[in-house]
Amino acid sequence: MNLILLGAPGAGKGTQATGLSEILNIPHISTGEIFRDNIRRNTELGKLADTYISKGELVPDNVTVQIVKDRISQKDCSKGFILDGFPRTIAQAEMLEDILTTEGKSIDKVVNIVIDDEAVVKRLSNRIVCPSCGETYHLEFNPVEDNKCKKCGEQLVHRDDDKPDVIRNRIAAYHRQTEPLVEFYRGKGKLMNVLSESSIEESLQNTLYALGLKGI
Ligand code: AP5
Ligand code: MG
């Protein structure tokens, strides 16, 4: 199954994609995570991406699309993939369609995780992440005892772009550039809205239900 997870910053795309990836046994591809990994390793891509991410702006389409094109052509994506945070503009969505069509593939479903802006701020300001493996926690909703990653033991940190002024810019960029994708995919009959107001586990169950996978 080829899936897209759409939604505002902090909607829970990464959290749900991690759960879905384990259940469906297909890779979770987060463009944000690929950029952060490059920033950590101080690559040329990381240096470029950081100039946008640190301000809460989108990385240019041509850069982002090439990364996704390379990633989905890898063997582990042959049985499906979950795109988290991509596409984020209409132009990216159109380029994705072209890439998939060339490979004889298509997107099966687009899950739009619905949340209001106030809840986003609460989720992001209390999010803690593992700087090594990217695992995500929340001080209130998904806490850890000793501030150490359960997967790799690394000390957890706040994400650099989870500062109040950057969060505001990310939300604005979402409404301006990414929200139009809701209508884009609705028009293609692929969109399903999933509410993310309940707990992490219930939100994942809502998504599984919407995908017709309840009971797996
Ligand atoms: P990216 O990393 O994609 O960030 P984002 O879209 O802003 O989304 P987040 O990762 O902040 O939130 P999320 O929806 O994954 O929520 P999470 O699961 O962590 O992108 C970062 C930057 O990279 C962008 O700003 C841009 O600059 C650049 N970029 C990336 N992709 C790009 C593209 N395609 N084009 C151009 N630029 C691009 O959950 C949030 C918190 O809430 C966590 O603490 C979690 O534990 C908690 N939580 C989750 N679900 C629930 C729940 N149901 N109940 C309670 N708490 C919950
Ligand atoms: Mg994320």
mmCIF file of C-alpha atoms and ligand atoms in Angstrom:
data_model
loop_
_atom_site.group_PDB
_atom_site.id
_atom_site.type_symbol
_atom_site.label_atom_id
_atom_site.label_comp_id
_atom_site.label_asym_id
_atom_site.label_seq_id
_atom_site.Cartn_x
_atom_site.Cartn_y
_atom_site.Cartn_z
ATOM 1 C CA MET A 1 0.000 0.000 0.000
ATOM 2 C CA ASN A 2 1.352 3.460 -0.935
ATOM 3 C CA LEU A 3 0.185 5.976 1.657
ATOM 4 C CA ILE A 4 0.498 9.698 2.298
ATOM 5 C CA LEU A 5 0.014 11.182 5.761
ATOM 6 C CA LEU A 6 -1.092 14.800 5.510
ATOM 7 C CA GLY A 7 -1.542 17.168 8.396
ATOM 8 C CA ALA A 8 -0.370 20.270 10.198
ATOM 9 C CA PRO A 9 2.911 20.362 12.126
ATOM 10 C CA GLY A 10 2.423 18.308 15.280
ATOM 11 C CA ALA A 11 -0.721 16.609 13.996
ATOM 12 C CA GLY A 12 0.879 13.247 14.743
ATOM 13 C CA LYS A 13 2.083 12.237 11.271
ATOM 14 C CA GLY A 14 5.387 10.830 12.533
ATOM 15 C CA THR A 15 3.790 9.082 15.495
ATOM 16 C CA GLN A 16 1.127 7.426 13.359
ATOM 17 C CA ALA A 17 3.547 6.590 10.551
ATOM 18 C CA THR A 18 5.784 4.757 13.027
ATOM 19 C CA GLY A 19 2.821 2.650 14.189
ATOM 20 C CA LEU A 20 1.543 2.008 10.660
ATOM 21 C CA SER A 21 5.010 1.093 9.415
ATOM 22 C CA GLU A 22 5.305 -1.608 12.093
ATOM 23 C CA ILE A 23 1.815 -2.945 11.417
ATOM 24 C CA LEU A 24 2.019 -2.900 7.612
ATOM 25 C CA ASN A 25 5.728 -3.720 7.419
ATOM 26 C CA ILE A 26 6.459 -0.990 4.882
ATOM 27 C CA PRO A 27 8.982 1.859 5.270
ATOM 28 C CA HIS A 28 8.172 5.182 6.880
ATOM 29 C CA ILE A 29 9.664 8.032 4.848
ATOM 30 C CA SER A 30 9.786 11.382 6.613
ATOM 31 C CA THR A 31 11.338 14.193 4.584
ATOM 32 C CA GLY A 32 11.738 16.202 7.804
ATOM 33 C CA GLU A 33 13.685 13.311 9.365
ATOM 34 C CA ILE A 34 15.893 12.969 6.259
ATOM 35 C CA PHE A 35 16.686 16.693 6.486
ATOM 36 C CA ARG A 36 17.401 16.514 10.236
ATOM 37 C CA ASP A 37 19.704 13.538 9.699
ATOM 38 C CA ASN A 38 21.612 15.574 7.095
ATOM 39 C CA ILE A 39 21.760 18.581 9.431
ATOM 40 C CA ARG A 40 23.232 16.348 12.167
ATOM 41 C CA ARG A 41 25.845 15.013 9.748
ATOM 42 C CA ASN A 42 26.553 18.549 8.464
ATOM 43 C CA THR A 43 26.177 17.532 4.792
ATOM 44 C CA GLU A 44 25.688 20.084 2.004
ATOM 45 C CA LEU A 45 21.997 19.115 1.897
ATOM 46 C CA GLY A 46 21.788 19.574 5.668
ATOM 47 C CA LYS A 47 23.350 23.032 5.494
ATOM 48 C CA LEU A 48 20.924 24.088 2.772
ATOM 49 C CA ALA A 49 17.857 22.587 4.487
ATOM 50 C CA ASP A 50 18.743 24.186 7.808
ATOM 51 C CA THR A 51 18.498 27.692 6.350
ATOM 52 C CA TYR A 52 14.790 27.029 5.699
ATOM 53 C CA ILE A 53 13.892 24.677 8.567
ATOM 54 C CA SER A 54 15.310 26.989 11.242
ATOM 55 C CA LYS A 55 12.868 29.680 10.059
ATOM 56 C CA GLY A 56 9.890 27.336 9.698
ATOM 57 C CA GLU A 57 9.861 27.683 5.915
ATOM 58 C CA LEU A 58 9.627 24.911 3.353
ATOM 59 C CA VAL A 59 12.751 23.584 1.666
ATOM 60 C CA PRO A 60 12.518 24.237 -2.115
ATOM 61 C CA ASP A 61 10.427 21.735 -4.079
ATOM 62 C CA ASN A 62 13.163 20.581 -6.470
ATOM 63 C CA VAL A 63 15.456 19.618 -3.571
ATOM 64 C CA THR A 64 12.755 17.764 -1.668
ATOM 65 C CA VAL A 65 11.295 15.928 -4.654
ATOM 66 C CA GLN A 66 14.692 14.543 -5.688
ATOM 67 C CA ILE A 67 15.191 13.089 -2.201
ATOM 68 C CA VAL A 68 11.827 11.346 -2.284
ATOM 69 C CA LYS A 69 12.372 10.136 -5.836
ATOM 70 C CA ASP A 70 15.647 8.467 -4.801
ATOM 71 C CA ARG A 71 14.151 7.013 -1.638
ATOM 72 C CA ILE A 72 11.041 5.429 -3.160
ATOM 73 C CA SER A 73 13.078 3.831 -5.924
ATOM 74 C CA GLN A 74 14.876 1.724 -3.301
ATOM 75 C CA LYS A 75 14.035 -1.948 -3.041
ATOM 76 C CA ASP A 76 12.389 -1.814 0.376
ATOM 77 C CA CYS A 77 9.641 0.409 -1.096
ATOM 78 C CA SER A 78 8.559 -2.175 -3.671
ATOM 79 C CA LYS A 79 5.677 -3.424 -1.486
ATOM 80 C CA GLY A 80 4.624 0.041 -0.393
ATOM 81 C CA PHE A 81 5.663 3.077 1.639
ATOM 82 C CA ILE A 82 4.308 5.705 3.978
ATOM 83 C CA LEU A 83 5.132 9.312 3.085
ATOM 84 C CA ASP A 84 5.147 11.580 6.149
ATOM 85 C CA GLY A 85 5.413 15.316 5.455
ATOM 86 C CA PHE A 86 5.591 14.896 1.695
ATOM 87 C CA PRO A 87 4.101 16.214 -0.531
ATOM 88 C CA ARG A 88 3.690 19.611 1.048
ATOM 89 C CA THR A 89 2.852 21.750 -1.967
ATOM 90 C CA ILE A 90 0.676 21.196 -5.033
ATOM 91 C CA ALA A 91 3.835 21.268 -7.173
ATOM 92 C CA GLN A 92 5.373 18.462 -5.073
ATOM 93 C CA ALA A 93 2.168 16.420 -5.399
ATOM 94 C CA GLU A 94 2.159 16.817 -9.174
ATOM 95 C CA MET A 95 5.824 15.855 -9.444
ATOM 96 C CA LEU A 96 5.179 12.836 -7.220
ATOM 97 C CA GLU A 97 2.406 11.707 -9.558
ATOM 98 C CA ASP A 98 4.751 11.948 -12.538
ATOM 99 C CA ILE A 99 7.454 9.936 -10.745
ATOM 100 C CA LEU A 100 5.017 7.220 -9.674
ATOM 101 C CA THR A 101 3.357 7.025 -13.094
ATOM 102 C CA THR A 102 6.769 6.456 -14.703
ATOM 103 C CA GLU A 103 7.306 3.555 -12.303
ATOM 104 C CA GLY A 104 3.799 2.160 -12.889
ATOM 105 C CA LYS A 105 2.762 3.012 -9.340
ATOM 106 C CA SER A 106 0.244 5.326 -7.689
ATOM 107 C CA ILE A 107 -0.836 6.598 -4.285
ATOM 108 C CA ASP A 108 -3.573 4.414 -2.807
ATOM 109 C CA LYS A 109 -4.788 6.561 0.065
ATOM 110 C CA VAL A 110 -4.148 9.910 1.701
ATOM 111 C CA VAL A 111 -4.813 10.157 5.427
ATOM 112 C CA ASN A 112 -5.448 13.734 6.517
ATOM 113 C CA ILE A 113 -4.821 14.009 10.254
ATOM 114 C CA VAL A 114 -7.105 16.753 11.529
ATOM 115 C CA ILE A 115 -6.171 18.901 14.521
ATOM 116 C CA ASP A 116 -6.669 22.547 15.499
ATOM 117 C CA ASP A 117 -3.832 25.066 15.766
ATOM 118 C CA GLU A 118 -4.099 25.387 19.560
ATOM 119 C CA ALA A 119 -3.562 21.650 20.081
ATOM 120 C CA VAL A 120 -0.593 21.810 17.716
ATOM 121 C CA VAL A 121 1.168 24.351 19.912
ATOM 122 C CA LYS A 122 0.559 22.195 23.003
ATOM 123 C CA ARG A 123 1.906 19.100 21.289
ATOM 124 C CA LEU A 124 4.989 20.731 19.830
ATOM 125 C CA SER A 125 6.076 22.729 22.851
ATOM 126 C CA ASN A 126 6.084 19.547 24.971
ATOM 127 C CA ARG A 127 7.548 17.204 22.386
ATOM 128 C CA ILE A 128 10.919 15.582 23.089
ATOM 129 C CA VAL A 129 12.831 13.640 20.449
ATOM 130 C CA CYS A 130 15.825 11.360 20.205
ATOM 131 C CA PRO A 131 18.627 13.202 18.372
ATOM 132 C CA SER A 132 20.075 9.858 17.302
ATOM 133 C CA CYS A 133 17.187 7.723 15.974
ATOM 134 C CA GLY A 134 14.412 10.340 15.685
ATOM 135 C CA GLU A 135 11.993 8.514 18.038
ATOM 136 C CA THR A 136 9.377 10.966 19.343
ATOM 137 C CA TYR A 137 7.920 11.355 22.849
ATOM 138 C CA HIS A 138 5.782 13.896 24.688
ATOM 139 C CA LEU A 139 6.281 15.162 28.231
ATOM 140 C CA GLU A 140 2.595 14.615 29.009
ATOM 141 C CA PHE A 141 1.105 12.288 26.379
ATOM 142 C CA ASN A 142 3.986 9.863 25.805
ATOM 143 C CA PRO A 143 6.433 10.348 28.678
ATOM 144 C CA VAL A 144 9.711 8.581 29.430
ATOM 145 C CA GLU A 145 11.087 8.125 32.914
ATOM 146 C CA ASP A 146 14.729 9.172 32.709
ATOM 147 C CA ASN A 147 14.637 11.422 29.603
ATOM 148 C CA LYS A 148 16.406 8.666 27.652
ATOM 149 C CA CYS A 149 15.241 7.154 24.354
ATOM 150 C CA LYS A 150 13.576 3.767 24.905
ATOM 151 C CA LYS A 151 15.036 2.487 21.631
ATOM 152 C CA CYS A 152 18.668 3.599 21.771
ATOM 153 C CA GLY A 153 19.250 5.137 25.214
ATOM 154 C CA GLU A 154 20.224 8.588 23.878
ATOM 155 C CA GLN A 155 19.414 11.730 25.929
ATOM 156 C CA LEU A 156 16.175 13.276 24.582
ATOM 157 C CA VAL A 157 16.035 16.900 23.399
ATOM 158 C CA HIS A 158 13.561 19.489 22.091
ATOM 159 C CA ARG A 159 13.613 19.910 18.314
ATOM 160 C CA ASP A 160 15.306 23.152 17.196
ATOM 161 C CA ASP A 161 12.235 24.153 15.168
ATOM 162 C CA ASP A 162 9.890 23.676 18.160
ATOM 163 C CA LYS A 163 10.494 27.259 19.393
ATOM 164 C CA PRO A 164 7.342 29.422 19.636
ATOM 165 C CA ASP A 165 8.168 31.825 16.772
ATOM 166 C CA VAL A 166 9.255 28.983 14.461
ATOM 167 C CA ILE A 167 6.135 26.971 15.347
ATOM 168 C CA ARG A 168 4.020 29.984 14.328
ATOM 169 C CA ASN A 169 5.781 30.174 10.953
ATOM 170 C CA ARG A 170 5.390 26.436 10.387
ATOM 171 C CA ILE A 171 1.660 26.639 11.071
ATOM 172 C CA ALA A 172 1.357 29.603 8.677
ATOM 173 C CA ALA A 173 3.334 27.731 5.984
ATOM 174 C CA TYR A 174 1.024 24.752 6.468
ATOM 175 C CA HIS A 175 -2.141 26.805 5.919
ATOM 176 C CA ARG A 176 -0.685 28.701 2.974
ATOM 177 C CA GLN A 177 1.161 25.950 1.088
ATOM 178 C CA THR A 178 0.104 22.503 2.310
ATOM 179 C CA GLU A 179 -3.597 22.729 3.231
ATOM 180 C CA PRO A 180 -4.624 23.099 -0.462
ATOM 181 C CA LEU A 181 -3.540 19.453 -0.839
ATOM 182 C CA VAL A 182 -6.635 18.418 1.125
ATOM 183 C CA GLU A 183 -8.862 19.540 -1.774
ATOM 184 C CA PHE A 184 -6.331 18.249 -4.323
ATOM 185 C CA TYR A 185 -6.572 14.680 -2.977
ATOM 186 C CA ARG A 186 -10.281 14.919 -2.164
ATOM 187 C CA GLY A 187 -10.804 15.687 -5.848
ATOM 188 C CA LYS A 188 -8.968 12.475 -6.692
ATOM 189 C CA GLY A 189 -11.180 10.454 -4.333
ATOM 190 C CA LYS A 190 -8.182 9.406 -2.200
ATOM 191 C CA LEU A 191 -8.631 11.532 0.914
ATOM 192 C CA MET A 192 -9.802 10.354 4.298
ATOM 193 C CA ASN A 193 -9.976 12.619 7.328
ATOM 194 C CA VAL A 194 -8.944 11.199 10.679
ATOM 195 C CA LEU A 195 -9.434 13.104 13.930
ATOM 196 C CA SER A 196 -6.360 13.286 16.138
ATOM 197 C CA GLU A 197 -7.953 14.757 19.238
ATOM 198 C CA SER A 198 -7.871 11.561 21.277
ATOM 199 C CA SER A 199 -4.903 9.608 22.629
ATOM 200 C CA ILE A 200 -2.038 8.371 20.466
ATOM 201 C CA GLU A 201 -3.381 4.793 20.536
ATOM 202 C CA GLU A 202 -6.968 5.829 19.725
ATOM 203 C CA SER A 203 -5.780 8.081 16.893
ATOM 204 C CA LEU A 204 -3.873 5.162 15.374
ATOM 205 C CA GLN A 205 -6.968 2.970 15.689
ATOM 206 C CA ASN A 206 -9.002 5.696 13.919
ATOM 207 C CA THR A 207 -6.484 5.675 11.070
ATOM 208 C CA LEU A 208 -6.499 1.874 10.789
ATOM 209 C CA TYR A 209 -10.278 1.970 10.714
ATOM 210 C CA ALA A 210 -10.323 4.644 7.990
ATOM 211 C CA LEU A 211 -7.909 2.534 5.933
ATOM 212 C CA GLY A 212 -10.141 -0.505 6.313
ATOM 213 C CA LEU A 213 -7.435 -2.248 8.356
ATOM 214 C CA LYS A 214 -9.190 -2.497 11.708
ATOM 215 C CA GLY A 215 -8.566 -5.877 13.305
ATOM 216 C CA ILE A 216 -5.059 -6.309 11.904
HETATM 217 P P1 AP5 B 1 8.590 17.699 9.574
HETATM 218 O O1 AP5 B 1 9.618 16.984 10.334
HETATM 219 O O2 AP5 B 1 7.757 16.971 8.606
HETATM 220 O O3 AP5 B 1 7.722 18.536 10.594
HETATM 221 P P2 AP5 B 1 6.169 18.946 10.620
HETATM 222 O O4 AP5 B 1 5.373 18.712 9.410
HETATM 223 O O5 AP5 B 1 6.208 20.331 11.117
HETATM 224 O O6 AP5 B 1 5.555 17.929 11.544
HETATM 225 P P3 AP5 B 1 6.114 17.444 12.914
HETATM 226 O O7 AP5 B 1 7.172 16.405 12.696
HETATM 227 O O8 AP5 B 1 6.478 18.619 13.769
HETATM 228 O O9 AP5 B 1 4.821 16.821 13.541
HETATM 229 P P4 AP5 B 1 4.137 15.409 13.309
HETATM 230 O O10 AP5 B 1 2.871 15.607 12.576
HETATM 231 O O11 AP5 B 1 5.112 14.409 12.778
HETATM 232 O O12 AP5 B 1 3.758 15.089 14.799
HETATM 233 P P5 AP5 B 1 4.424 14.068 15.848
HETATM 234 O O13 AP5 B 1 4.057 12.673 15.498
HETATM 235 O O14 AP5 B 1 5.855 14.374 16.070
HETATM 236 O O15 AP5 B 1 9.288 18.900 8.747
HETATM 237 C C1 AP5 B 1 10.193 19.762 9.401
HETATM 238 C C2 AP5 B 1 10.651 20.828 8.434
HETATM 239 O O16 AP5 B 1 11.346 20.210 7.331
HETATM 240 C C3 AP5 B 1 9.539 21.651 7.759
HETATM 241 O O17 AP5 B 1 9.142 22.758 8.547
HETATM 242 C C4 AP5 B 1 10.216 22.086 6.450
HETATM 243 O O18 AP5 B 1 11.075 23.167 6.667
HETATM 244 C C5 AP5 B 1 11.049 20.868 6.099
HETATM 245 N N1 AP5 B 1 10.313 19.921 5.231
HETATM 246 C C6 AP5 B 1 9.909 18.653 5.552
HETATM 247 N N2 AP5 B 1 9.241 18.095 4.529
HETATM 248 C C7 AP5 B 1 9.222 19.017 3.542
HETATM 249 C C8 AP5 B 1 8.647 19.058 2.235
HETATM 250 N N3 AP5 B 1 7.948 17.994 1.747
HETATM 251 N N4 AP5 B 1 8.812 20.172 1.498
HETATM 252 C C9 AP5 B 1 9.515 21.230 1.956
HETATM 253 N N5 AP5 B 1 10.057 21.277 3.190
HETATM 254 C C10 AP5 B 1 9.916 20.183 3.982
HETATM 255 O O19 AP5 B 1 3.579 14.461 17.152
HETATM 256 C C11 AP5 B 1 3.776 15.716 17.782
HETATM 257 C C12 AP5 B 1 3.768 15.536 19.302
HETATM 258 O O20 AP5 B 1 2.457 15.176 19.723
HETATM 259 C C13 AP5 B 1 4.692 14.402 19.798
HETATM 260 O O21 AP5 B 1 5.268 14.789 21.002
HETATM 261 C C14 AP5 B 1 3.748 13.205 19.978
HETATM 262 O O22 AP5 B 1 4.195 12.337 21.000
HETATM 263 C C15 AP5 B 1 2.426 13.892 20.345
HETATM 264 N N6 AP5 B 1 1.235 13.225 19.816
HETATM 265 C C16 AP5 B 1 1.093 12.682 18.573
HETATM 266 N N7 AP5 B 1 -0.175 12.190 18.420
HETATM 267 C C17 AP5 B 1 -0.827 12.458 19.589
HETATM 268 C C18 AP5 B 1 -2.139 12.193 20.077
HETATM 269 N N8 AP5 B 1 -3.070 11.579 19.319
HETATM 270 N N9 AP5 B 1 -2.459 12.603 21.310
HETATM 271 C C19 AP5 B 1 -1.538 13.235 22.084
HETATM 272 N N10 AP5 B 1 -0.275 13.505 21.703
HETATM 273 C C20 AP5 B 1 0.083 13.120 20.474
HETATM 274 MG MG MG B 2 7.097 14.464 12.194
#
